[in-house]
């Protein structure tokens, strides 16, 4: 579906979702007017006028040709609607290269923001305009939602899993973020804002982070922290970061690759797979490697795991 | 067969509470279910009005956020588990299945009575859980439901019991429909209400054990610390959603199929026309029941399932639309060249088609992946399921109540007041719920005690609509009460219908039929030269 610009759509993806919405709306209104128009027309036209002749109606019990067509036509229409709904959805799920990444963790009742370079924030996400943004979503307590109405997208935030969401903000501005999965007393007050800045302003803001609040020196880029965690936790005893084959798989080029598993399946090494392999290494064992790694669920904090994932992503 | 009122009070002749509490007459059990479920409808409705009252202002004004969350949980849980699932099957179904097929009673009258009292026991357990009321929403999503301070385990046990009652009723109906049909009552001579009830019973028997197990697992997690759903202990919170919707999606068809059956009865009678496409309507009920088991994942498109799984669930979801559309087309075709009158049962039946069409045609927005991701968990969903569930099932229930009131009570209703009530219900319903589509597209999430000021106008309109709707429903039930007390005696067949239940006195005797009926034709033979005359 081509895109349309309406209802405050803030990205080209949103315009394409709106186009699907509009298509279904037009089809729906057409069928509504058709069926309900007939309902009302028949009800008025064939209302009982002569009480004494009320049994002289036609003994019509069906019409196979008519019924065949009103099975066929809805079938075709729903397949068309399915197809466009699926196409637009799939396109917006496909990762875009060169995205700005933002880690968002939800808890009752706030969004904790982390940028790969170590900056943090609460309930306010800043990203540059005109560039894809990838939100890497997690939750610490219960289910939460991450809904960007102006971008027509949402994704659940699930404890024990990492989910992702992509958008490409076209227009600078400030956009609402709602929690959409019921999460307890403060649910309706759990909100955040996505602030889309002109690229130059964003670069300036990102570069001057040290001056903000005077605690810039404490910021450590996530990947740097991850590298430290990896060394301290003994990961490199079994995993190489380029070239060698040790007890476990090599990490170089791992992120985003297609990993063959024991049993013949494959899995894409995304954030969720990396996290799962750290907390539950036996869940998806890489083909050709023994299932010997212990779980790091209790050894590493959630923040450490995020950091390790960020580090692994640098090992291209 | 008797045309006029026979022995006067029929099955109602015996008096005293024992004659009700220990009865094995399917009609009395049906009436007890009706009274019980309608009471829950009123309680659930009061919660709805309190919610709408609070939403008059963007900020919390009358209740705390927590109280609001308790109210919407109780509104949803009561309406679903205590009213809309049991009302038509256990209430009207119990009363009319044996009468429709020419039987004296259901196959297992004692189990039937037991299922009623298990239902009441379940309700009492639900009441007991109010010491620490639920605040999870009716979906009980983990891990919140595993952590909240509310009495989740108690309520789970209550719903477990109610589910058990539902399984017993379903089994009873399946056996009854198979084994107790009168001579000559072949499958293709069954009234379509029976086809709807049959499909519903299959879903109840197959799906309800799953929700029983799900709530058992949740209770084990809370009471014994067994981690099925808590990720901190190695469980999976999304697993709960799969279990929950594997039951709760098919169950929306438990809610709607019997109502569709009622509509298929009412439309031909008040059009004096044979139902159009009998077999298509009958088979579409079975098709809906079957496909209903394959589409639960469409409640979970944003829960991190793989895009492929989402696509498959989306594709299958669309195919529920086809048998549903077939039914609607057939009902409208039944009107063609009829001789239509607009007594209150027919007004509610036509309202069902109208509102259900809005509910049905807003389904594709949620079935299509791109728009689902936008609209999921917003007020659009709230509007959609109220149009299908309340605009559909509840209007079907109202049609059935007005249609069968003379048969059940032996009294006629005041038709004028019934129409005034209908007009209020129709207007109030649309003002309340159509507004929710708009505010949903604008982005207002559901289950919000407080909301942004930009959603204010819609919420005020919606609350005004809910007040009109409430007045309409109140007038309707006052009319029922008045009819019960002072209505003129009903003839055996006031609507001149052809199905078997109308060929008995109003109200029917305990044994249903004086002599065992022999069926020679289907119940929709209007328009035949020797059809019944006025």
Coordinates of C-alpha atoms in Angstrom, one line a residue, chain A residues 7 16-18 20-22 24-29 31-36 38-40 42-44 46-51 53-63 66-67 70-72 74-75 78-79 81-86 88-90 92-93 108-109 140-143 147 149-150 152-161 163 165 176-191 193 297, chain B residues 65-66 69 72 135-137 141-144 147 231-234 236-238 241 270-278 280 301-305 307 310-311 314-315 318-319 321-322 325-326 328-330 332-333 335-342 350 353-354 357-358 361 364-365 368-378 380 440-443 445-450 452 455 496 522 525-528 531-534:
Chain A
X7 CA -4.2 12.1 11.2
X16 CA 1.4 3.2 5.0
X17 CA -0.6 1.9 8.1
X18 CA -3.1 4.7 7.5
X20 CA -4.4 0.1 5.0
X21 CA -6.8 1.6 7.6
X22 CA -8.4 3.7 4.9
X24 CA -10.5 -1.3 5.2
X25 CA -12.6 1.6 6.1
X26 CA -13.8 2.1 2.5
X27 CA -14.5 -1.6 2.1
X28 CA -16.3 -1.7 5.4
X29 CA -18.5 1.3 4.7
X31 CA -20.5 -3.5 2.8
X32 CA -22.2 -1.7 5.7
X33 CA -24.2 0.5 3.4
X34 CA -25.0 -2.4 1.1
X35 CA -26.2 -4.9 3.7
X36 CA -27.9 -2.4 6.1
X38 CA -31.0 -3.7 2.0
X39 CA -32.1 -4.5 5.6
X40 CA -33.8 -1.2 5.9
X42 CA -36.7 -4.7 2.8
X43 CA -38.0 -3.9 6.3
X44 CA -39.9 -0.9 4.9
X46 CA -42.1 -5.6 2.8
X47 CA -43.7 -4.5 6.0
X48 CA -47.1 -6.1 6.5
X49 CA -49.8 -4.0 4.9
X50 CA -52.7 -6.4 4.8
X51 CA -53.0 -8.5 8.0
X53 CA -52.7 -11.8 3.5
X54 CA -49.7 -12.4 5.8
X55 CA -49.2 -16.0 4.8
X56 CA -49.0 -15.4 1.1
X57 CA -45.2 -14.8 1.2
X58 CA -43.0 -16.6 -1.2
X59 CA -41.7 -20.1 -0.2
X60 CA -38.0 -19.2 -0.9
X61 CA -35.7 -21.5 1.0
X62 CA -32.4 -20.6 -0.6
X63 CA -30.5 -20.0 -3.8
X66 CA -26.5 -16.5 -4.7
X67 CA -25.0 -18.3 -1.7
X70 CA -21.7 -14.4 -1.1
X71 CA -19.2 -17.0 0.2
X72 CA -16.8 -16.3 -2.6
X74 CA -16.1 -12.1 1.2
X75 CA -13.4 -14.7 0.9
X78 CA -10.6 -10.8 3.3
X79 CA -7.6 -12.2 1.5
X81 CA -7.2 -7.1 3.4
X82 CA -5.0 -9.8 5.0
X83 CA -2.4 -9.3 2.3
X84 CA -2.0 -5.6 2.6
X85 CA -2.1 -5.8 6.4
X86 CA 0.6 -8.4 6.4
X88 CA 2.9 -3.3 5.6
X89 CA 3.5 -5.0 8.9
X90 CA 6.3 -7.1 7.6
X92 CA 7.9 -2.2 9.3
X93 CA 9.3 -5.2 11.2
X108 CA 6.0 0.1 37.6
X109 CA 5.5 2.9 36.5
X140 CA 11.7 -5.7 35.1
X141 CA 8.5 -6.5 36.9
X142 CA 5.2 -7.1 34.9
X143 CA 4.1 -6.7 31.3
X147 CA 2.8 2.6 22.1
X149 CA 0.3 6.5 18.5
X150 CA 1.7 9.0 16.0
X152 CA 0.9 3.7 14.6
X153 CA 3.1 1.1 16.3
X154 CA 3.3 -0.6 19.6
X155 CA 5.1 -3.5 21.2
X156 CA 4.7 -5.3 24.5
X157 CA 7.5 -5.1 27.0
X158 CA 7.9 -8.5 28.6
X159 CA 9.9 -9.6 31.7
X160 CA 12.5 -12.2 30.7
X161 CA 12.4 -11.3 27.0
X163 CA 11.5 -7.3 22.1
X165 CA 10.4 -1.9 17.6
X176 CA 3.5 10.7 23.1
X177 CA 4.4 7.2 24.4
X178 CA 1.7 5.3 26.3
X179 CA 1.8 2.1 28.3
X180 CA -0.9 -0.1 26.7
X181 CA -0.6 -3.4 28.7
X182 CA -2.4 -3.1 32.0
X183 CA 0.3 -3.0 34.7
X184 CA -1.4 -2.1 37.9
X185 CA -2.4 1.0 39.9
X186 CA -0.3 3.6 38.0
X187 CA -1.0 2.2 34.5
X188 CA -2.8 5.2 33.2
X189 CA 0.0 7.5 34.3
X190 CA 2.8 5.6 32.8
X191 CA 3.8 7.8 29.9
X193 CA 7.8 11.3 25.3
X297 CA 20.8 -15.5 35.4
Chain B
X65 CA -6.9 4.7 40.3
X66 CA -6.9 1.4 42.2
X69 CA -9.0 -0.8 38.2
X72 CA -13.2 -2.5 35.4
X135 CA -7.4 -5.5 40.0
X136 CA -5.9 -7.5 37.1
X137 CA -8.5 -7.0 34.3
X141 CA -2.3 -11.6 32.6
X142 CA 0.8 -12.9 34.4
X143 CA 3.1 -11.9 35.9
X144 CA 0.9 -9.1 37.4
X147 CA 2.2 -10.7 42.1
X231 CA 10.3 -15.2 34.3
X232 CA 12.3 -14.6 37.5
X233 CA 12.0 -18.3 38.2
X234 CA 12.3 -19.5 34.7
X236 CA 7.2 -17.6 30.6
X237 CA 4.6 -14.9 31.0
X238 CA 3.5 -15.1 27.4
X241 CA -1.6 -15.7 27.2
X270 CA -41.9 -12.0 12.0
X271 CA -41.4 -12.1 8.2
X272 CA -43.7 -15.0 7.6
X273 CA -41.0 -16.4 5.4
X274 CA -38.9 -19.6 5.4
X275 CA -35.4 -19.0 6.6
X276 CA -33.1 -18.4 3.6
X277 CA -30.3 -20.9 3.3
X278 CA -31.0 -23.2 6.2
X280 CA -25.6 -22.7 5.2
X301 CA 0.2 -9.8 17.8
X302 CA 2.3 -7.4 19.9
X303 CA 3.5 -9.9 22.4
X304 CA 6.7 -10.7 20.6
X305 CA 5.5 -13.7 18.6
X307 CA 6.2 -12.3 12.4
X310 CA 1.5 -13.5 13.5
X311 CA 0.9 -13.8 9.7
X314 CA -4.0 -13.2 11.0
X315 CA -4.8 -15.2 7.9
X318 CA -10.1 -13.6 8.4
X319 CA -11.7 -16.9 7.7
X321 CA -15.5 -13.6 8.8
X322 CA -16.8 -15.7 5.9
X325 CA -21.0 -12.9 6.7
X326 CA -23.0 -15.8 5.2
X328 CA -25.9 -12.0 7.9
X329 CA -26.6 -12.2 4.2
X330 CA -29.1 -15.1 4.8
X332 CA -31.3 -10.2 5.2
X333 CA -32.4 -12.4 2.3
X335 CA -36.7 -10.5 4.8
X336 CA -37.0 -10.3 1.0
X337 CA -40.7 -10.3 0.0
X338 CA -41.7 -11.2 3.5
X339 CA -44.7 -9.8 5.4
X340 CA -42.8 -8.1 8.1
X341 CA -44.1 -6.9 11.5
X342 CA -42.1 -5.1 14.1
X350 CA -33.0 -6.3 13.4
X353 CA -28.0 -7.5 12.6
X354 CA -27.3 -3.7 12.5
X357 CA -22.6 -5.6 11.3
X358 CA -20.7 -2.6 12.8
X361 CA -16.9 -4.9 9.9
X364 CA -10.8 -6.6 9.8
X365 CA -9.1 -3.5 11.3
X368 CA -5.1 -7.1 9.7
X369 CA -1.6 -7.0 11.1
X370 CA -0.6 -3.4 10.3
X371 CA -3.7 -1.9 11.7
X372 CA -3.9 -4.3 14.6
X373 CA -0.5 -3.2 15.9
X374 CA -1.9 0.4 15.8
X375 CA -5.2 -0.3 17.4
X376 CA -4.5 -3.2 19.8
X377 CA -5.2 -2.3 23.5
X378 CA -6.9 1.0 22.5
X380 CA -11.1 0.8 19.3
X440 CA -9.5 4.6 20.0
X441 CA -8.2 5.7 16.5
X442 CA -7.0 8.9 18.2
X443 CA -4.9 6.7 20.4
X445 CA -5.4 3.2 25.4
X446 CA -7.9 1.0 27.3
X447 CA -8.0 0.5 31.0
X448 CA -7.0 4.0 31.8
X449 CA -8.4 5.6 35.0
X450 CA -7.1 8.9 33.8
X452 CA -5.1 13.1 28.4
X455 CA -9.8 12.7 24.7
X496 CA -48.1 -17.9 15.2
X522 CA -39.0 -28.3 9.3
X525 CA -42.6 -23.6 6.4
X526 CA -44.1 -20.1 6.2
X527 CA -45.6 -19.2 2.9
X528 CA -46.9 -22.6 2.2
X531 CA -49.6 -22.8 6.6
X532 CA -51.2 -21.6 9.8
X533 CA -53.7 -18.8 9.6
X534 CA -54.4 -16.0 11.9

